[in-house]
Amino acid sequence: MSHKPIAPNHRYQAQMVSRRHILLINGPNLNLLGTREPQIYGSTTLHDIEQASQTLAFSLGFRLTTFQSNHEGAIIDRIHQAAGFFPSPPSPSPSSAATTTEAGVDPEDKVSAIIINPGAYTHTSIGIRDALLGTGIPFVEVHVSNVHAREAFRHHSYLSDKAVAVICGLGPFGYSAALEFLGRHMKF
Ligand SMILES: O=C1C[C@@](O)(C(=O)O)C[C@@H](O)[C@@H]1O
């Protein structure tokens, strides 16, 4: 009785299914959602938003990491980390004065896309714009309120012209909309 030969390149290996990784960043004062100006931002807390986003991301096949900071530099560092770069520790000699390093980077930290509500930094931060452009990570800009129906200084964003999409005025649903969009339409 003859057996069919197994092709030499035919491997029975369990494939690790790695989930696409999305980073959700919320900027200054968004930790106050739920109590902050409820007539503008509603009563949903950031914790509620992050939990709902985790559930939705899982069902869409994403891994989601959430991050909130009131500090511009911390947000910039987090964007760098999402691309695999970390600020170097202070250098003892000028000859080794690199500003970033890839040493020790966990490939799992790298993300495919960022959803960002930069809060007030939307209207002021060239640094966050440059971090997003410098890393090249595609991003969706989200605002809970309709910034265009508010004060004139909120009408300009330093990010919108570089964003894959901009969502504003949908309340907390804006975060879900961003995730759904990435799940269905982004090729990465
Ligand atoms: O902090 C915020 C929140 C905001 O980004 C929003 O989600 O509607 C709008 C910004 O103008 C404001 O500074």
JSON list of N, CA and C in Angstrom, two decimals, residues 112-158:
[
{"chain": "A", "resi": 112, "resn": "SER", "atom": "N", "xyz": [-1.15, 49.59, 15.03]},
{"chain": "A", "resi": 112, "resn": "SER", "atom": "CA", "xyz": [-1.49, 49.79, 13.62]},
{"chain": "A", "resi": 112, "resn": "SER", "atom": "C", "xyz": [-2.17, 51.13, 13.39]},
{"chain": "A", "resi": 113, "resn": "ALA", "atom": "N", "xyz": [-2.87, 51.61, 14.40]},
{"chain": "A", "resi": 113, "resn": "ALA", "atom": "CA", "xyz": [-3.59, 52.89, 14.25]},
{"chain": "A", "resi": 113, "resn": "ALA", "atom": "C", "xyz": [-3.83, 53.48, 15.63]},
{"chain": "A", "resi": 114, "resn": "ILE", "atom": "N", "xyz": [-4.04, 54.79, 15.64]},
{"chain": "A", "resi": 114, "resn": "ILE", "atom": "CA", "xyz": [-4.32, 55.51, 16.89]},
{"chain": "A", "resi": 114, "resn": "ILE", "atom": "C", "xyz": [-5.67, 56.20, 16.74]},
{"chain": "A", "resi": 115, "resn": "ILE", "atom": "N", "xyz": [-6.48, 56.13, 17.80]},
{"chain": "A", "resi": 115, "resn": "ILE", "atom": "CA", "xyz": [-7.67, 56.97, 17.92]},
{"chain": "A", "resi": 115, "resn": "ILE", "atom": "C", "xyz": [-7.32, 58.00, 18.99]},
{"chain": "A", "resi": 116, "resn": "ILE", "atom": "N", "xyz": [-7.42, 59.28, 18.64]},
{"chain": "A", "resi": 116, "resn": "ILE", "atom": "CA", "xyz": [-6.98, 60.30, 19.59]},
{"chain": "A", "resi": 116, "resn": "ILE", "atom": "C", "xyz": [-8.00, 61.41, 19.75]},
{"chain": "A", "resi": 117, "resn": "ASN", "atom": "N", "xyz": [-8.34, 61.67, 21.01]},
{"chain": "A", "resi": 117, "resn": "ASN", "atom": "CA", "xyz": [-9.04, 62.91, 21.36]},
{"chain": "A", "resi": 117, "resn": "ASN", "atom": "C", "xyz": [-8.02, 63.76, 22.09]},
{"chain": "A", "resi": 118, "resn": "PRO", "atom": "N", "xyz": [-7.42, 64.73, 21.40]},
{"chain": "A", "resi": 118, "resn": "PRO", "atom": "CA", "xyz": [-6.33, 65.48, 22.02]},
{"chain": "A", "resi": 118, "resn": "PRO", "atom": "C", "xyz": [-6.81, 66.57, 22.98]},
{"chain": "A", "resi": 119, "resn": "GLY", "atom": "N", "xyz": [-8.14, 66.68, 23.19]},
{"chain": "A", "resi": 119, "resn": "GLY", "atom": "CA", "xyz": [-8.66, 67.73, 24.08]},
{"chain": "A", "resi": 119, "resn": "GLY", "atom": "C", "xyz": [-8.19, 69.10, 23.60]},
{"chain": "A", "resi": 120, "resn": "ALA", "atom": "N", "xyz": [-7.83, 69.94, 24.54]},
{"chain": "A", "resi": 120, "resn": "ALA", "atom": "CA", "xyz": [-7.42, 71.31, 24.19]},
{"chain": "A", "resi": 120, "resn": "ALA", "atom": "C", "xyz": [-6.14, 71.34, 23.34]},
{"chain": "A", "resi": 121, "resn": "TYR", "atom": "N", "xyz": [-5.32, 70.29, 23.43]},
{"chain": "A", "resi": 121, "resn": "TYR", "atom": "CA", "xyz": [-4.10, 70.27, 22.60]},
{"chain": "A", "resi": 121, "resn": "TYR", "atom": "C", "xyz": [-4.42, 70.21, 21.10]},
{"chain": "A", "resi": 122, "resn": "THR", "atom": "N", "xyz": [-5.65, 69.84, 20.77]},
{"chain": "A", "resi": 122, "resn": "THR", "atom": "CA", "xyz": [-6.09, 69.88, 19.38]},
{"chain": "A", "resi": 122, "resn": "THR", "atom": "C", "xyz": [-5.78, 71.25, 18.75]},
{"chain": "A", "resi": 123, "resn": "HIS", "atom": "N", "xyz": [-6.01, 72.28, 19.56]},
{"chain": "A", "resi": 123, "resn": "HIS", "atom": "CA", "xyz": [-5.99, 73.64, 19.04]},
{"chain": "A", "resi": 123, "resn": "HIS", "atom": "C", "xyz": [-4.65, 74.34, 19.25]},
{"chain": "A", "resi": 124, "resn": "THR", "atom": "N", "xyz": [-3.70, 73.62, 19.86]},
{"chain": "A", "resi": 124, "resn": "THR", "atom": "CA", "xyz": [-2.43, 74.30, 20.20]},
{"chain": "A", "resi": 124, "resn": "THR", "atom": "C", "xyz": [-1.17, 73.50, 19.84]},
{"chain": "A", "resi": 125, "resn": "SER", "atom": "N", "xyz": [-1.29, 72.17, 19.69]},
{"chain": "A", "resi": 125, "resn": "SER", "atom": "CA", "xyz": [-0.07, 71.36, 19.77]},
{"chain": "A", "resi": 125, "resn": "SER", "atom": "C", "xyz": [0.53, 70.96, 18.42]},
{"chain": "A", "resi": 126, "resn": "ILE", "atom": "N", "xyz": [1.57, 71.70, 18.04]},
{"chain": "A", "resi": 126, "resn": "ILE", "atom": "CA", "xyz": [2.37, 71.28, 16.88]},
{"chain": "A", "resi": 126, "resn": "ILE", "atom": "C", "xyz": [3.19, 70.04, 17.26]},
{"chain": "A", "resi": 127, "resn": "GLY", "atom": "N", "xyz": [3.52, 69.93, 18.55]},
{"chain": "A", "resi": 127, "resn": "GLY", "atom": "CA", "xyz": [4.31, 68.77, 19.01]},
{"chain": "A", "resi": 127, "resn": "GLY", "atom": "C", "xyz": [3.58, 67.46, 18.81]},
{"chain": "A", "resi": 128, "resn": "ILE", "atom": "N", "xyz": [2.29, 67.42, 19.13]},
{"chain": "A", "resi": 128, "resn": "ILE", "atom": "CA", "xyz": [1.53, 66.17, 18.93]},
{"chain": "A", "resi": 128, "resn": "ILE", "atom": "C", "xyz": [1.35, 65.91, 17.44]},
{"chain": "A", "resi": 129, "resn": "ARG", "atom": "N", "xyz": [1.10, 66.96, 16.69]},
{"chain": "A", "resi": 129, "resn": "ARG", "atom": "CA", "xyz": [1.03, 66.79, 15.21]},
{"chain": "A", "resi": 129, "resn": "ARG", "atom": "C", "xyz": [2.32, 66.16, 14.70]},
{"chain": "A", "resi": 130, "resn": "ASP", "atom": "N", "xyz": [3.47, 66.73, 15.12]},
{"chain": "A", "resi": 130, "resn": "ASP", "atom": "CA", "xyz": [4.76, 66.24, 14.62]},
{"chain": "A", "resi": 130, "resn": "ASP", "atom": "C", "xyz": [5.02, 64.80, 15.06]},
{"chain": "A", "resi": 131, "resn": "ALA", "atom": "N", "xyz": [4.58, 64.45, 16.26]},
{"chain": "A", "resi": 131, "resn": "ALA", "atom": "CA", "xyz": [4.78, 63.07, 16.73]},
{"chain": "A", "resi": 131, "resn": "ALA", "atom": "C", "xyz": [3.99, 62.10, 15.85]},
{"chain": "A", "resi": 132, "resn": "LEU", "atom": "N", "xyz": [2.75, 62.46, 15.53]},
{"chain": "A", "resi": 132, "resn": "LEU", "atom": "CA", "xyz": [1.93, 61.59, 14.68]},
{"chain": "A", "resi": 132, "resn": "LEU", "atom": "C", "xyz": [2.52, 61.50, 13.27]},
{"chain": "A", "resi": 133, "resn": "LEU", "atom": "N", "xyz": [2.97, 62.64, 12.75]},
{"chain": "A", "resi": 133, "resn": "LEU", "atom": "CA", "xyz": [3.56, 62.62, 11.40]},
{"chain": "A", "resi": 133, "resn": "LEU", "atom": "C", "xyz": [4.91, 61.91, 11.42]},
{"chain": "A", "resi": 134, "resn": "GLY", "atom": "N", "xyz": [5.69, 62.12, 12.48]},
{"chain": "A", "resi": 134, "resn": "GLY", "atom": "CA", "xyz": [7.03, 61.54, 12.57]},
{"chain": "A", "resi": 134, "resn": "GLY", "atom": "C", "xyz": [7.00, 60.03, 12.68]},
{"chain": "A", "resi": 135, "resn": "THR", "atom": "N", "xyz": [5.98, 59.50, 13.33]},
{"chain": "A", "resi": 135, "resn": "THR", "atom": "CA", "xyz": [5.88, 58.03, 13.45]},
{"chain": "A", "resi": 135, "resn": "THR", "atom": "C", "xyz": [5.14, 57.43, 12.27]},
{"chain": "A", "resi": 136, "resn": "GLY", "atom": "N", "xyz": [4.33, 58.24, 11.60]},
{"chain": "A", "resi": 136, "resn": "GLY", "atom": "CA", "xyz": [3.59, 57.75, 10.44]},
{"chain": "A", "resi": 136, "resn": "GLY", "atom": "C", "xyz": [2.43, 56.81, 10.79]},
{"chain": "A", "resi": 137, "resn": "ILE", "atom": "N", "xyz": [2.03, 56.80, 12.04]},
{"chain": "A", "resi": 137, "resn": "ILE", "atom": "CA", "xyz": [0.91, 55.92, 12.43]},
{"chain": "A", "resi": 137, "resn": "ILE", "atom": "C", "xyz": [-0.41, 56.58, 12.00]},
{"chain": "A", "resi": 138, "resn": "PRO", "atom": "N", "xyz": [-1.26, 55.88, 11.23]},
{"chain": "A", "resi": 138, "resn": "PRO", "atom": "CA", "xyz": [-2.53, 56.48, 10.83]},
{"chain": "A", "resi": 138, "resn": "PRO", "atom": "C", "xyz": [-3.41, 56.74, 12.06]},
{"chain": "A", "resi": 139, "resn": "PHE", "atom": "N", "xyz": [-4.13, 57.86, 12.05]},
{"chain": "A", "resi": 139, "resn": "PHE", "atom": "CA", "xyz": [-4.93, 58.18, 13.23]},
{"chain": "A", "resi": 139, "resn": "PHE", "atom": "C", "xyz": [-6.29, 58.75, 12.87]},
{"chain": "A", "resi": 140, "resn": "VAL", "atom": "N", "xyz": [-7.24, 58.51, 13.77]},
{"chain": "A", "resi": 140, "resn": "VAL", "atom": "CA", "xyz": [-8.58, 59.09, 13.68]},
{"chain": "A", "resi": 140, "resn": "VAL", "atom": "C", "xyz": [-8.71, 60.08, 14.83]},
{"chain": "A", "resi": 141, "resn": "GLU", "atom": "N", "xyz": [-9.13, 61.31, 14.52]},
{"chain": "A", "resi": 141, "resn": "GLU", "atom": "CA", "xyz": [-9.32, 62.34, 15.54]},
{"chain": "A", "resi": 141, "resn": "GLU", "atom": "C", "xyz": [-10.78, 62.34, 15.99]},
{"chain": "A", "resi": 142, "resn": "VAL", "atom": "N", "xyz": [-10.97, 62.28, 17.29]},
{"chain": "A", "resi": 142, "resn": "VAL", "atom": "CA", "xyz": [-12.34, 62.23, 17.84]},
{"chain": "A", "resi": 142, "resn": "VAL", "atom": "C", "xyz": [-12.55, 63.39, 18.82]},
{"chain": "A", "resi": 143, "resn": "HIS", "atom": "N", "xyz": [-13.72, 64.02, 18.75]},
{"chain": "A", "resi": 143, "resn": "HIS", "atom": "CA", "xyz": [-14.15, 64.99, 19.77]},
{"chain": "A", "resi": 143, "resn": "HIS", "atom": "C", "xyz": [-15.56, 64.63, 20.19]},
{"chain": "A", "resi": 144, "resn": "VAL", "atom": "N", "xyz": [-15.79, 64.67, 21.49]},
{"chain": "A", "resi": 144, "resn": "VAL", "atom": "CA", "xyz": [-17.11, 64.37, 22.02]},
{"chain": "A", "resi": 144, "resn": "VAL", "atom": "C", "xyz": [-18.10, 65.44, 21.56]},
{"chain": "A", "resi": 145, "resn": "SER", "atom": "N", "xyz": [-17.70, 66.69, 21.67]},
{"chain": "A", "resi": 145, "resn": "SER", "atom": "CA", "xyz": [-18.59, 67.81, 21.31]},
{"chain": "A", "resi": 145, "resn": "SER", "atom": "C", "xyz": [-18.38, 68.21, 19.86]},
{"chain": "A", "resi": 146, "resn": "ASN", "atom": "N", "xyz": [-19.34, 68.97, 19.35]},
{"chain": "A", "resi": 146, "resn": "ASN", "atom": "CA", "xyz": [-19.17, 69.54, 18.00]},
{"chain": "A", "resi": 146, "resn": "ASN", "atom": "C", "xyz": [-18.36, 70.83, 18.13]},
{"chain": "A", "resi": 147, "resn": "VAL", "atom": "N", "xyz": [-17.05, 70.69, 17.94]},
{"chain": "A", "resi": 147, "resn": "VAL", "atom": "CA", "xyz": [-16.16, 71.84, 18.15]},
{"chain": "A", "resi": 147, "resn": "VAL", "atom": "C", "xyz": [-16.49, 73.01, 17.21]},
{"chain": "A", "resi": 148, "resn": "HIS", "atom": "N", "xyz": [-17.11, 72.71, 16.08]},
{"chain": "A", "resi": 148, "resn": "HIS", "atom": "CA", "xyz": [-17.41, 73.77, 15.11]},
{"chain": "A", "resi": 148, "resn": "HIS", "atom": "C", "xyz": [-18.63, 74.60, 15.50]},
{"chain": "A", "resi": 149, "resn": "ALA", "atom": "N", "xyz": [-19.39, 74.11, 16.46]},
{"chain": "A", "resi": 149, "resn": "ALA", "atom": "CA", "xyz": [-20.55, 74.87, 16.96]},
{"chain": "A", "resi": 149, "resn": "ALA", "atom": "C", "xyz": [-20.18, 75.60, 18.25]},
{"chain": "A", "resi": 150, "resn": "ARG", "atom": "N", "xyz": [-18.90, 75.65, 18.57]},
{"chain": "A", "resi": 150, "resn": "ARG", "atom": "CA", "xyz": [-18.45, 76.26, 19.83]},
{"chain": "A", "resi": 150, "resn": "ARG", "atom": "C", "xyz": [-17.58, 77.48, 19.54]},
{"chain": "A", "resi": 151, "resn": "GLU", "atom": "N", "xyz": [-16.78, 77.90, 20.52]},
{"chain": "A", "resi": 151, "resn": "GLU", "atom": "CA", "xyz": [-15.96, 79.11, 20.37]},
{"chain": "A", "resi": 151, "resn": "GLU", "atom": "C", "xyz": [-15.04, 78.99, 19.13]},
{"chain": "A", "resi": 152, "resn": "ALA", "atom": "N", "xyz": [-14.73, 80.16, 18.55]},
{"chain": "A", "resi": 152, "resn": "ALA", "atom": "CA", "xyz": [-13.93, 80.18, 17.31]},
{"chain": "A", "resi": 152, "resn": "ALA", "atom": "C", "xyz": [-12.58, 79.50, 17.50]},
{"chain": "A", "resi": 153, "resn": "PHE", "atom": "N", "xyz": [-11.98, 79.63, 18.71]},
{"chain": "A", "resi": 153, "resn": "PHE", "atom": "CA", "xyz": [-10.64, 79.03, 18.90]},
{"chain": "A", "resi": 153, "resn": "PHE", "atom": "C", "xyz": [-10.66, 77.51, 18.84]},
{"chain": "A", "resi": 154, "resn": "ARG", "atom": "N", "xyz": [-11.88, 76.91, 18.93]},
{"chain": "A", "resi": 154, "resn": "ARG", "atom": "CA", "xyz": [-11.96, 75.45, 18.82]},
{"chain": "A", "resi": 154, "resn": "ARG", "atom": "C", "xyz": [-12.16, 74.98, 17.37]},
{"chain": "A", "resi": 155, "resn": "HIS", "atom": "N", "xyz": [-12.30, 75.93, 16.45]},
{"chain": "A", "resi": 155, "resn": "HIS", "atom": "CA", "xyz": [-12.58, 75.54, 15.06]},
{"chain": "A", "resi": 155, "resn": "HIS", "atom": "C", "xyz": [-11.33, 75.05, 14.35]},
{"chain": "A", "resi": 156, "resn": "HIS", "atom": "N", "xyz": [-10.15, 75.48, 14.84]},
{"chain": "A", "resi": 156, "resn": "HIS", "atom": "CA", "xyz": [-8.92, 75.03, 14.18]},
{"chain": "A", "resi": 156, "resn": "HIS", "atom": "C", "xyz": [-8.30, 73.85, 14.91]},
{"chain": "A", "resi": 157, "resn": "SER", "atom": "N", "xyz": [-7.90, 72.84, 14.13]},
{"chain": "A", "resi": 157, "resn": "SER", "atom": "CA", "xyz": [-7.20, 71.69, 14.68]},
{"chain": "A", "resi": 157, "resn": "SER", "atom": "C", "xyz": [-5.85, 71.56, 13.99]},
{"chain": "A", "resi": 158, "resn": "TYR", "atom": "N", "xyz": [-4.81, 71.31, 14.79]},
{"chain": "A", "resi": 158, "resn": "TYR", "atom": "CA", "xyz": [-3.48, 71.06, 14.22]},
{"chain": "A", "resi": 158, "resn": "TYR", "atom": "C", "xyz": [-3.34, 69.63, 13.67]}
]
